Short mmCIF file of C-alpha atoms and ligand atoms in Angstrom, two decimals:
data_model
loop_
_atom_site.label_atom_id
_atom_site.label_comp_id
_atom_site.label_asym_id
_atom_site.label_seq_id
_atom_site.Cartn_x
_atom_site.Cartn_y
_atom_site.Cartn_z
CA UNK A 1 54.43 -33.69 22.02
CA UNK A 2 56.42 -30.92 20.27
CA UNK A 3 55.94 -27.32 19.81
CA UNK A 4 56.87 -25.98 16.23
CA UNK A 5 58.50 -22.88 15.55
CA UNK A 6 57.88 -20.94 12.57
CA UNK A 7 59.19 -17.87 10.66
CA UNK A 8 56.17 -15.70 10.18
CA UNK A 9 57.46 -14.33 6.92
CA UNK A 10 57.13 -17.62 5.00
CA UNK A 11 55.29 -19.64 7.87
CA UNK A 12 57.48 -22.49 7.37
CA UNK A 13 58.77 -24.66 10.38
CA UNK A 14 62.31 -23.62 11.72
CA UNK A 15 62.44 -25.80 14.80
CA UNK A 16 60.59 -28.07 17.21
CA UNK A 17 60.76 -28.12 21.11
CA UNK A 18 59.56 -30.62 23.76
CA UNK A 19 56.30 -29.66 25.35
CA UNK A 20 55.83 -29.76 29.02
CA UNK A 21 53.03 -32.28 29.87
CA UNK A 22 50.31 -30.93 32.14
CA UNK A 23 50.86 -33.91 34.23
CA UNK A 24 54.17 -32.48 35.51
CA UNK A 25 52.30 -29.35 37.10
CA UNK A 26 52.47 -30.76 40.66
CA UNK A 27 56.12 -31.56 40.43
CA UNK A 28 56.72 -28.06 39.21
CA UNK A 29 54.90 -26.42 42.06
CA UNK A 30 56.68 -28.78 44.50
CA UNK A 31 60.22 -27.81 43.06
CA UNK A 32 59.14 -24.25 43.12
CA UNK A 33 58.01 -24.04 46.68
CA UNK A 34 61.20 -25.86 47.76
CA UNK A 35 63.50 -23.58 46.01
CA UNK A 36 61.34 -20.56 47.48
CA UNK A 37 62.59 -21.73 50.99
CA UNK A 38 66.22 -20.74 50.17
CA UNK A 39 65.48 -18.09 47.65
CA UNK A 40 63.25 -15.90 49.88
CA UNK A 41 65.89 -16.37 52.66
CA UNK A 42 68.65 -14.76 50.39
CA UNK A 43 69.09 -11.09 51.18
CA UNK A 44 67.89 -8.66 48.72
CA UNK A 45 71.31 -7.63 47.65
CA UNK A 46 71.93 -11.41 46.89
CA UNK A 47 68.81 -11.72 44.73
CA UNK A 48 69.25 -8.42 42.86
CA UNK A 49 73.15 -9.65 42.05
CA UNK A 50 71.48 -12.47 40.10
CA UNK A 51 69.31 -9.85 38.12
CA UNK A 52 72.25 -7.77 37.54
CA UNK A 53 74.15 -10.67 36.12
CA UNK A 54 71.01 -11.41 33.81
CA UNK A 55 70.85 -7.87 32.57
CA UNK A 56 74.68 -8.01 31.83
CA UNK A 57 74.28 -11.36 29.85
CA UNK A 58 70.99 -9.84 28.17
CA UNK A 59 73.05 -6.94 26.84
CA UNK A 60 76.12 -9.16 25.70
CA UNK A 61 73.88 -11.42 23.83
CA UNK A 62 71.72 -8.59 22.30
CA UNK A 63 72.39 -9.44 18.79
CA UNK A 64 71.53 -13.13 19.14
CA UNK A 65 68.33 -12.23 21.38
CA UNK A 66 66.98 -9.70 18.74
CA UNK A 67 67.77 -12.39 15.90
CA UNK A 68 65.83 -14.84 17.57
CA UNK A 69 62.85 -12.53 18.51
CA UNK A 70 62.67 -11.10 14.93
CA UNK A 71 62.64 -14.72 13.49
CA UNK A 72 59.89 -15.74 16.02
CA UNK A 73 57.48 -12.73 15.74
CA UNK A 74 58.17 -11.36 12.21
CA UNK A 75 59.28 -7.91 13.85
CA UNK A 76 62.23 -6.12 12.46
CA UNK A 77 65.61 -6.58 14.14
CA UNK A 78 65.59 -3.01 15.12
CA UNK A 79 62.24 -3.16 16.85
CA UNK A 80 63.48 -6.44 18.73
CA UNK A 81 66.28 -4.47 19.82
CA UNK A 82 64.78 -1.40 21.17
CA UNK A 83 61.26 -2.50 22.68
CA UNK A 84 62.31 -5.95 23.63
CA UNK A 85 66.10 -6.09 24.50
CA UNK A 86 66.65 -2.38 25.68
CA UNK A 87 63.34 -2.56 27.38
CA UNK A 88 64.02 -5.87 29.31
CA UNK A 89 67.35 -4.53 30.30
CA UNK A 90 65.72 -1.23 31.51
CA UNK A 91 63.11 -3.11 33.48
CA UNK A 92 65.58 -5.19 35.33
CA UNK A 93 67.85 -1.92 35.96
CA UNK A 94 64.77 -0.34 37.27
CA UNK A 95 64.05 -3.30 39.81
CA UNK A 96 68.01 -3.31 40.81
CA UNK A 97 67.63 0.52 41.76
CA UNK A 98 64.33 0.77 43.29
CA UNK A 99 63.86 -2.56 45.13
CA UNK A 100 65.95 -1.67 48.19
CA UNK A 101 63.80 1.41 48.93
CA UNK A 102 60.39 -0.04 48.12
CA UNK A 103 60.77 -3.53 49.71
CA UNK A 104 61.78 -2.35 53.21
CA UNK A 105 59.44 -1.71 55.90
CA UNK A 106 57.52 1.51 55.12
CA UNK A 107 56.76 3.74 57.99
CA UNK A 108 53.43 5.32 58.18
CA UNK A 109 51.63 7.90 60.62
CA UNK A 110 50.00 6.63 63.83
CA UNK A 111 46.69 8.41 64.87
CA UNK A 112 46.63 10.24 67.82
CA UNK A 113 44.22 7.81 70.05
CA UNK A 114 47.13 5.31 69.46
CA UNK A 115 49.83 7.54 70.78
CA UNK A 116 52.86 5.95 71.72
CA UNK A 117 52.62 3.13 68.92
CA UNK A 118 54.43 2.88 65.43
CA UNK A 119 53.06 1.67 62.46
CA UNK A 120 54.54 0.29 59.30
CA UNK A 121 54.01 -1.93 56.25
CA UNK A 122 56.06 -5.10 56.18
CA UNK A 123 56.55 -6.59 52.73
CA UNK A 124 57.44 -10.35 52.18
CA UNK A 125 57.42 -12.78 49.28
CA UNK A 126 54.22 -14.34 48.24
CA UNK A 127 55.60 -17.67 47.21
CA UNK A 128 55.25 -19.29 43.67
CA UNK A 129 54.35 -16.57 41.05
CA UNK A 130 52.93 -18.10 37.85
CA UNK A 131 53.86 -15.93 34.71
CA UNK A 132 51.90 -16.38 31.51
CA UNK A 133 52.96 -14.33 28.60
CA UNK A 134 52.09 -13.59 25.07
CA UNK A 135 53.63 -13.70 21.73
CA UNK A 136 53.70 -10.09 20.68
CA UNK A 137 56.63 -8.93 23.12
CA UNK A 138 57.45 -12.63 23.94
CA UNK A 139 60.85 -11.38 25.71
CA UNK A 140 60.21 -8.03 27.44
CA UNK A 141 56.70 -9.07 28.77
CA UNK A 142 58.45 -12.20 30.35
CA UNK A 143 61.48 -10.53 31.59
CA UNK A 144 59.82 -7.32 33.35
CA UNK A 145 57.47 -9.09 35.58
CA UNK A 146 59.96 -11.99 36.17
CA UNK A 147 62.53 -9.21 37.63
CA UNK A 148 60.01 -7.82 39.76
CA UNK A 149 58.83 -11.18 41.13
CA UNK A 150 62.20 -12.37 41.71
CA UNK A 151 63.46 -9.42 43.48
CA UNK A 152 60.49 -9.35 45.74
CA UNK A 153 61.74 -13.01 46.86
CA UNK A 154 59.16 -15.25 45.07
CA UNK A 155 59.93 -18.36 42.66
CA UNK A 156 58.62 -18.29 39.30
CA UNK A 157 56.87 -20.66 36.96
CA UNK A 158 57.14 -18.94 33.61
CA UNK A 159 54.81 -20.09 30.53
CA UNK A 160 55.91 -18.25 27.42
CA UNK A 161 53.59 -18.38 24.51
CA UNK A 162 53.48 -21.33 22.40
CA UNK A 163 53.50 -19.19 19.41
CA UNK A 164 56.92 -18.27 19.86
CA UNK A 165 58.77 -21.35 21.35
CA UNK A 166 62.39 -20.36 20.22
CA UNK A 167 61.95 -17.14 22.58
CA UNK A 168 60.81 -19.90 25.32
CA UNK A 169 63.90 -21.87 24.80
CA UNK A 170 66.10 -18.79 24.90
CA UNK A 171 64.43 -17.58 28.15
CA UNK A 172 64.85 -21.12 29.48
CA UNK A 173 68.50 -20.97 28.73
CA UNK A 174 68.96 -17.58 30.28
CA UNK A 175 67.20 -18.73 33.55
CA UNK A 176 69.73 -21.38 33.95
CA UNK A 177 71.84 -18.76 35.95
CA UNK A 178 69.27 -18.71 38.78
CA UNK A 179 69.68 -21.38 41.60
CA UNK A 180 67.89 -24.64 40.44
CA UNK A 181 64.03 -24.16 40.28
CA UNK A 182 63.90 -20.61 41.25
CA UNK A 183 62.74 -20.00 37.64
CA UNK A 184 61.09 -22.69 35.70
CA UNK A 185 60.29 -22.14 32.23
CA UNK A 186 57.77 -24.54 30.66
CA UNK A 187 56.76 -24.92 27.24
CA UNK A 188 53.05 -25.42 26.12
CA UNK A 189 49.77 -23.74 25.19
CA UNK A 190 46.27 -23.25 26.41
CA UNK A 191 46.07 -26.82 28.09
CA UNK A 192 49.37 -26.46 30.13
CA UNK A 193 48.15 -22.80 30.99
CA UNK A 194 45.05 -24.04 32.48
CA UNK A 195 46.64 -26.80 34.47
CA UNK A 196 49.29 -24.25 35.78
CA UNK A 197 46.49 -22.04 36.67
CA UNK A 198 44.56 -24.65 38.45
CA UNK A 199 47.76 -25.75 40.25
CA UNK A 200 47.01 -22.94 42.87
CA UNK A 201 50.06 -20.75 42.52
CA UNK A 202 50.50 -17.78 45.13
CA UNK A 203 49.89 -15.09 42.57
CA UNK A 204 49.19 -15.09 38.80
CA UNK A 205 50.55 -12.32 36.39
CA UNK A 206 48.93 -12.72 33.16
CA UNK A 207 49.49 -10.77 29.86
CA UNK A 208 47.16 -11.63 27.11
CA UNK A 209 43.85 -11.51 25.37
CA UNK A 210 40.61 -10.20 27.34
CA UNK A 211 39.01 -13.65 26.66
CA UNK A 212 41.83 -15.65 28.15
CA UNK A 213 42.25 -13.10 31.07
CA UNK A 214 38.59 -13.52 32.19
CA UNK A 215 39.00 -17.45 32.06
CA UNK A 216 41.98 -17.16 34.35
CA UNK A 217 40.26 -14.92 36.59
CA UNK A 218 37.20 -17.23 37.03
CA UNK A 219 39.88 -20.06 37.74
CA UNK A 220 41.74 -17.87 40.26
CA UNK A 221 38.44 -16.78 41.88
CA UNK A 222 38.04 -20.47 43.17
CA UNK A 223 41.09 -20.18 45.38
CA UNK A 224 40.86 -16.49 45.72
CA UNK A 225 44.47 -16.37 44.08
CA UNK A 226 45.39 -12.73 43.37
CA UNK A 227 46.04 -11.77 39.81
CA UNK A 228 47.43 -9.08 37.54
CA UNK A 229 45.68 -9.19 34.12
CA UNK A 230 47.45 -7.04 31.21
CA UNK A 231 45.09 -7.44 28.45
CA UNK A 232 44.10 -6.08 25.10
CA UNK A 233 43.25 -2.26 24.05
CA UNK A 234 41.68 -0.10 21.47
CA UNK A 235 43.57 3.01 21.95
CA UNK A 236 42.70 6.53 20.74
CA UNK A 237 44.89 9.21 19.50
CA UNK A 238 43.26 12.46 19.70
CA UNK A 239 44.70 15.37 17.64
CA UNK A 240 43.69 19.03 17.89
CA UNK A 241 43.92 21.88 15.38
CA UNK A 242 46.81 23.36 17.33
CA UNK A 243 49.02 20.30 17.48
CA UNK A 244 52.34 20.21 15.51
CA UNK A 245 50.96 18.43 12.51
CA UNK A 246 54.08 16.77 11.17
CA UNK A 247 54.90 15.50 14.71
CA UNK A 248 51.43 14.20 15.06
CA UNK A 249 51.64 12.43 11.76
CA UNK A 250 54.85 10.88 12.35
CA UNK A 251 53.68 9.77 15.85
CA UNK A 252 50.41 8.26 14.50
CA UNK A 253 52.38 6.36 11.83
CA UNK A 254 54.89 4.71 14.40
CA UNK A 255 52.13 4.09 16.94
CA UNK A 256 49.81 2.50 14.70
CA UNK A 257 52.36 0.47 12.56
CA UNK A 258 55.06 -0.29 15.08
CA UNK A 259 55.45 -4.13 14.99
CA UNK A 260 52.72 -4.22 12.50
CA UNK A 261 50.31 -2.95 14.96
CA UNK A 262 50.54 -5.97 17.10
CA UNK A 263 51.06 -3.82 20.24
CA UNK A 264 48.61 -3.78 23.17
CA UNK A 265 49.22 0.06 23.15
CA UNK A 266 48.89 0.61 19.52
CA UNK A 267 47.12 3.38 18.13
CA UNK A 268 44.05 1.86 16.95
CA UNK A 269 41.75 4.83 16.39
CA UNK A 270 42.77 8.25 15.51
CA UNK A 271 40.49 11.30 15.93
CA UNK A 272 41.52 14.46 14.29
CA UNK A 273 39.91 17.90 14.85
CA UNK A 274 38.10 19.13 11.56
CA UNK A 275 40.20 22.21 10.88
CA UNK A 276 43.22 19.95 10.04
CA UNK A 277 41.78 16.80 9.17
CA UNK A 278 42.64 17.06 5.31
CA UNK A 279 46.37 18.39 6.08
CA UNK A 280 46.79 15.45 8.75
CA UNK A 281 45.33 12.77 6.13
CA UNK A 282 47.90 14.24 3.39
CA UNK A 283 50.65 14.14 5.86
CA UNK A 284 50.11 10.66 7.23
CA UNK A 285 49.70 9.34 3.62
CA UNK A 286 53.24 10.81 2.79
CA UNK A 287 54.77 9.22 5.98
CA UNK A 288 53.10 5.71 5.49
CA UNK A 289 54.35 5.74 1.88
CA UNK A 290 58.01 6.11 3.02
CA UNK A 291 57.84 3.05 5.16
CA UNK A 292 59.98 -0.14 4.19
CA UNK A 293 58.65 -3.37 4.85
CA UNK A 294 60.92 -6.28 5.53
CA UNK A 295 62.79 -7.90 8.28
CA UNK A 296 66.35 -6.37 7.78
CA UNK A 297 68.08 -3.95 10.22
CA UNK A 298 66.69 -0.98 8.03
CA UNK A 299 63.35 -2.03 7.58
CA UNK A 300 60.45 -0.21 9.42
CA UNK A 301 57.64 -2.74 9.44
CA UNK A 302 57.89 -6.65 9.57
CA UNK A 303 55.50 -9.46 9.13
CA UNK A 304 52.39 -10.16 11.36
CA UNK A 305 53.12 -12.96 13.61
CA UNK A 306 50.31 -15.65 13.22
CA UNK A 307 48.15 -16.78 10.46
CA UNK A 308 45.03 -16.41 12.75
CA UNK A 309 46.14 -12.77 13.32
CA UNK A 310 46.67 -12.09 9.60
CA UNK A 311 43.14 -13.32 9.00
CA UNK A 312 41.54 -11.57 11.86
CA UNK A 313 43.09 -8.31 10.43
CA UNK A 314 41.91 -9.01 6.97
CA UNK A 315 38.33 -9.78 8.13
CA UNK A 316 38.20 -6.51 9.95
CA UNK A 317 39.36 -4.45 7.06
CA UNK A 318 37.11 -6.11 4.60
CA UNK A 319 34.21 -5.75 7.01
CA UNK A 320 35.00 -1.98 7.12
CA UNK A 321 35.45 -1.48 3.38
CA UNK A 322 31.94 -3.48 2.92
CA UNK A 323 30.32 -0.99 5.38
CA UNK A 324 31.58 2.03 3.29
CA UNK A 325 35.13 2.76 4.68
CA UNK A 326 37.52 4.56 2.33
CA UNK A 327 41.01 2.94 1.61
CA UNK A 328 43.57 5.69 1.58
CA UNK A 329 46.70 3.65 1.78
CA UNK A 330 47.46 -0.17 1.56
CA UNK A 331 45.41 -2.78 -0.37
CA UNK A 332 41.96 -4.23 -0.17
CA UNK A 333 42.22 -7.66 1.43
CA UNK A 334 41.44 -9.23 -1.68
CA UNK A 335 44.77 -8.09 -3.19
CA UNK A 336 46.95 -9.10 -0.26
CA UNK A 337 49.71 -11.51 -1.06
CA UNK A 338 48.67 -14.51 0.95
CA UNK A 339 52.06 -16.28 0.24
CA UNK A 340 53.56 -14.34 3.18
CA UNK A 341 52.57 -12.73 6.14
CA UNK A 342 53.55 -8.98 5.60
CA UNK A 343 50.37 -6.74 5.66
CA UNK A 344 50.90 -3.40 4.01
CA UNK A 345 49.84 -0.40 6.22
CA UNK A 346 46.15 0.24 5.82
CA UNK A 347 44.78 3.82 6.32
CA UNK A 348 40.97 4.00 6.34
CA UNK A 349 38.63 7.05 6.28
CA UNK A 350 34.80 7.31 6.46
CA UNK A 351 34.79 5.01 9.30
CA UNK A 352 32.07 4.97 12.19
CA UNK A 353 31.98 3.98 15.84
CA UNK A 354 29.69 1.00 15.10
CA UNK A 355 32.29 -0.60 12.66
CA UNK A 356 34.53 -3.48 14.48
CA UNK A 357 37.58 -1.72 13.36
CA UNK A 358 36.62 1.08 15.65
CA UNK A 359 35.32 -1.17 18.40
CA UNK A 360 37.34 -4.28 18.77
CA UNK A 361 41.00 -4.78 19.07
CA UNK A 362 42.57 -5.16 15.48
CA UNK A 363 46.18 -5.92 16.56
CA UNK A 364 47.36 -5.17 12.93
CA UNK A 365 48.87 -2.30 10.77
CA UNK A 366 45.53 -0.55 10.46
CA UNK A 367 44.76 3.18 10.97
CA UNK A 368 41.14 4.16 10.92
CA UNK A 369 40.81 8.06 10.88
CA UNK A 370 37.59 10.09 11.96
CA UNK A 371 37.24 13.79 12.46
CA UNK A 372 35.60 15.58 15.52
CA UNK A 373 34.86 19.06 16.29
CA UNK A 374 34.68 19.68 19.87
CA UNK A 375 36.77 18.77 23.03
CA UNK A 376 33.63 17.09 24.43
CA UNK A 377 33.13 15.20 21.33
CA UNK A 378 36.75 13.82 21.22
CA UNK A 379 36.28 12.67 24.81
CA UNK A 380 33.23 10.96 24.28
CA UNK A 381 34.42 9.06 21.28
CA UNK A 382 37.64 8.05 22.83
CA UNK A 383 35.58 6.51 25.91
CA UNK A 384 33.14 4.66 23.82
CA UNK A 385 35.09 1.43 23.59
CA UNK A 386 34.96 -1.40 26.39
CA UNK A 387 38.72 -1.00 26.59
CA UNK A 388 40.75 1.16 28.82
CA UNK A 389 44.44 0.52 28.13
CA UNK A 390 46.21 3.61 26.81
CA UNK A 391 45.86 6.55 24.55
CA UNK A 392 47.26 9.92 23.54
CA UNK A 393 46.32 13.59 22.92
CA UNK A 394 48.33 16.03 20.72
CA UNK A 395 48.10 19.80 21.27
CA UNK A 396 50.45 22.48 22.02
CA UNK A 397 47.87 23.77 24.78
CA UNK A 398 49.15 21.79 27.65
CA UNK A 399 46.23 22.90 29.89
CA UNK A 400 43.84 21.46 27.33
CA UNK A 401 46.09 18.28 27.29
CA UNK A 402 45.72 17.53 30.88
CA UNK A 403 42.06 18.46 31.03
CA UNK A 404 41.46 15.83 28.34
CA UNK A 405 43.78 13.40 29.96
CA UNK A 406 41.99 13.63 33.17
CA UNK A 407 38.70 12.59 31.29
CA UNK A 408 39.79 9.56 29.30
CA UNK A 409 39.09 6.60 31.04
CA UNK A 410 42.23 4.33 30.59
CA UNK A 411 45.23 3.29 32.64
CA UNK A 412 47.87 4.86 30.74
CA UNK A 413 48.15 8.17 28.58
CA UNK A 414 50.65 10.16 26.84
CA UNK A 415 50.57 13.78 25.84
CA UNK A 416 52.23 14.79 22.37
CA UNK A 417 53.83 11.16 22.21
CA UNK A 418 52.67 7.67 21.85
CA UNK A 419 52.88 4.36 23.70
CA UNK A 420 55.98 5.58 25.74
CA UNK A 421 54.24 5.83 29.10
CA UNK A 422 54.66 2.08 29.35
CA UNK A 423 58.47 2.25 28.70
CA UNK A 424 59.12 4.44 31.77
CA UNK A 425 59.40 1.68 34.40
CA UNK A 426 58.88 4.54 37.22
CA UNK A 427 55.29 4.82 36.14
CA UNK A 428 52.89 2.05 36.99
CA UNK A 429 51.39 0.14 34.03
CA UNK A 430 48.03 -1.48 33.59
CA UNK A 431 44.58 -1.08 32.00
CA UNK A 432 40.87 -0.43 33.32
CA UNK A 433 37.55 -1.64 31.95
CA UNK A 434 38.31 -4.80 29.74
CA UNK A 435 41.97 -3.91 29.31
CA UNK A 436 42.76 -5.52 32.66
CA UNK A 437 42.83 -5.51 36.62
CA UNK A 438 45.98 -4.52 38.74
CA UNK A 439 49.49 -2.57 37.76
CA UNK A 440 53.06 -3.56 37.47
CA UNK A 441 56.11 -1.47 36.84
CA UNK A 442 56.59 1.46 38.98
CA UNK A 443 56.27 0.92 42.81
CA UNK A 444 53.22 -1.18 42.19
CA UNK A 445 54.96 -4.14 40.56
CA UNK A 446 57.39 -4.80 43.51
CA UNK A 447 54.53 -4.32 45.89
CA UNK A 448 51.97 -6.36 44.13
CA UNK A 449 54.35 -9.39 44.20
CA UNK A 450 54.71 -9.01 47.93
CA UNK A 451 52.37 -9.75 50.66
CA UNK A 452 51.79 -6.57 52.47
CA UNK A 453 51.38 -6.96 56.28
CA UNK A 454 50.34 -3.97 58.16
CA UNK A 455 51.87 -3.67 61.54
CA UNK A 456 51.21 -1.52 64.45
CA UNK A 457 53.66 -1.90 67.02
CA UNK A 458 53.56 -0.94 70.80
CA UNK A 459 56.35 -1.16 73.29
CA UNK A 460 54.33 -3.32 75.53
CA UNK A 461 55.18 -1.50 78.82
CA UNK A 462 51.78 0.00 79.76
CA UNK A 463 49.24 -2.29 81.57
CA UNK A 464 46.54 -1.88 79.12
CA UNK A 465 44.78 0.30 76.46
CA UNK A 466 42.13 2.77 76.87
CA UNK A 467 39.56 0.88 74.82
CA UNK A 468 40.22 -2.54 76.58
CA UNK A 469 37.64 -3.85 79.06
CA UNK A 470 36.12 -2.86 81.50
CA UNK A 471 33.79 -0.82 79.64
CA UNK A 472 32.04 0.56 82.91
CA UNK A 473 32.31 4.18 83.44
CA UNK A 474 33.70 4.91 80.08
CA UNK A 475 30.82 5.82 77.88
CA UNK A 476 30.60 9.57 78.56
CA UNK A 477 34.32 9.92 78.59
CA UNK A 478 34.69 8.25 75.34
CA UNK A 479 31.85 10.75 73.92
CA UNK A 480 33.85 13.72 75.30
CA UNK A 481 37.14 12.26 73.47
CA UNK A 482 35.41 11.91 70.18
CA UNK A 483 33.75 15.41 70.34
CA UNK A 484 36.81 17.23 71.46
CA UNK A 485 39.00 15.93 68.74
CA UNK A 486 36.84 15.03 65.75
CA UNK A 487 33.97 17.54 66.41
CA UNK A 488 33.45 20.91 64.83
CA UNK A 489 35.73 22.71 67.38
CA UNK A 490 38.88 20.82 68.43
CA UNK A 491 39.52 21.15 72.05
CA UNK A 492 42.93 19.78 73.09
CA UNK A 493 42.35 20.42 76.87
CA UNK A 494 39.05 18.07 76.79
CA UNK A 495 40.78 15.63 74.72
CA UNK A 496 43.89 15.21 76.99
CA UNK A 497 41.56 15.16 80.03
CA UNK A 498 39.34 12.61 78.80
CA UNK A 499 42.19 10.39 77.37
CA UNK A 500 44.00 10.55 80.67
CA UNK A 501 40.97 9.53 82.78
CA UNK A 502 40.34 6.68 80.32
CA UNK A 503 43.84 5.46 80.62
CA UNK A 504 43.42 5.25 84.44
CA UNK A 505 40.85 2.43 84.29
P1 LIG B 1 46.45 -15.37 24.78
O1 LIG B 1 45.51 -14.79 25.76
O2 LIG B 1 46.00 -16.24 23.54
O3 LIG B 1 47.71 -16.04 25.33
C1 LIG B 1 48.39 -15.44 26.40
C2 LIG B 1 49.16 -16.65 27.18
O4 LIG B 1 48.17 -17.32 27.99
C3 LIG B 1 49.98 -17.61 26.35
O5 LIG B 1 50.86 -17.94 27.02
C4 LIG B 1 48.86 -18.77 26.21
O6 LIG B 1 49.31 -20.07 26.02
C5 LIG B 1 48.05 -18.66 27.56
N1 LIG B 1 46.88 -19.25 27.58
C6 LIG B 1 45.96 -19.35 26.63
N2 LIG B 1 44.83 -19.79 27.06
C7 LIG B 1 45.01 -20.05 28.47
C8 LIG B 1 44.08 -20.59 29.56
N3 LIG B 1 42.78 -21.09 29.25
N4 LIG B 1 44.59 -20.69 30.65
C9 LIG B 1 45.71 -20.22 30.97
N5 LIG B 1 46.83 -19.57 30.05
C10 LIG B 1 46.19 -19.61 28.68
O7 LIG B 1 46.94 -13.96 24.08
P2 LIG B 1 47.87 -13.73 22.92
O8 LIG B 1 47.36 -13.96 21.69
O9 LIG B 1 49.27 -14.42 23.08
O10 LIG B 1 48.41 -12.10 23.06
C11 LIG B 1 47.73 -11.00 22.31
C12 LIG B 1 46.92 -10.51 23.26
O11 LIG B 1 47.84 -9.84 24.45
C13 LIG B 1 46.42 -8.96 22.74
O12 LIG B 1 44.94 -9.06 23.05
C14 LIG B 1 47.20 -8.09 23.38
O13 LIG B 1 46.45 -6.80 23.54
C15 LIG B 1 47.40 -8.73 24.72
N6 LIG B 1 48.48 -7.88 25.22
C16 LIG B 1 48.30 -7.25 26.38
C17 LIG B 1 49.48 -6.45 26.92
C18 LIG B 1 49.27 -5.59 28.19
O14 LIG B 1 50.30 -5.32 28.71
N7 LIG B 1 48.02 -5.04 28.58
C19 LIG B 1 50.64 -6.54 26.39
C20 LIG B 1 50.79 -7.54 25.34
C21 LIG B 1 49.71 -8.14 24.90
#
């Protein structure tokens, strides 16, 4: 079987790649397990030296990589350079820098009743990590979790999306710099993904749609395989009367239309306070009108990646128009040029919360705009969907921004900016509600890819512990110990006396 790569701009085939048959899954896991015995035994410095080489190669090949990504996804070359190549290089650099302090034993306090002991968290690799990645950021969303998983001492089976096989092939070529079978890149779609999930990896890191995420979680539950699920979103942008209007308008346009809106953290709903609603709309229309569509270095917006995505966006926009939405920019779906995959950015007003364009992920260049009056209303509107990935608030009152941020139920937020919280690898990234389970980036990434063993250590020189047998004669002393330390009035003298007597049994 082969996978066909197509150019989204004209949807014609540009290459074919050999698909990995699901029957190979057992051998893949065996190879991975064998490679793990060596890789996990390497020092962290040695593992990081491989990642450093990978980063250098990515930077040296940045143009070729950006070309392949642009051709495969329809995004502009500049977008491919910034939110794919630069983001991947920065993710790897973050791991190189932070892993030594995150992966060493972490000392924690030991409570007084265990005096004389020490406590720490020991981290070690999980084994084989299965990475299942999507087509919208086929490079970055493979490279970032891969770097964390490898630094933590795991081996990886990576299945990139079947929609972007040329990027899969590129990743396969790049991974050849690691020792054999440390990273196995496989090509295939849903069937292969299912077989790999059923193949009992030690950890699954999945990025993709909510429906696939739920299936993976169900399969993983059979074997209690831990997972991170990075799923879809319906992010709200809230703009208050006191926001810097021109900045908010530019941010909304970039946040909603970057990569034709095919970003999990895209601005999918804009809520504008009524006092500036009309000026904001005028400003957003002006900014939208300036955008250039195409795939050259200077283009602002490329094409959508798949026909399925094109049709999904088309249906959602048509449904909104049928239900009374007003088209402020872009074309009505009936006038879209179906000869290619470019969708002109769409601005919609007169929308309401029951429309699917306001409830379900659009994943296209569509910005629905709704006005609100009060802070409470803005929070309530932002929290209405089943998703909880990200969001943003625009106001020059930072106290208000923080108040709103603390009430929005999402895993990520930006204040007076959009989407960039995910680009700071010091911050953990992940969604809540239907947007996912778990986190990566930040300290959490390296930690999640590790088994954490809680260790309490004793020098082993004393005969025994105060709570070991026998119990006879200890009951009242233990009560005194508890009351003197954890009761209303701390009494050190009673505590020490009770402790000393207990330790003589
Ligand atoms: P998808 O769920 O269709 O596919 C994702 C990956 O899973 C692909 O590699 C695919 O082959 C594989 N897969 C499909 N069915 C499978 C199954 N039953 N078992 C195992 N693997 C299976 O998602 P997509 O269309 O590639 O990506 C778009 C979605 O990803 C959007 O919803 C978007 O919001 C989401 N996304 C989320 C984030 C995030 O970080 N939260 C980032 C990017 C994209």
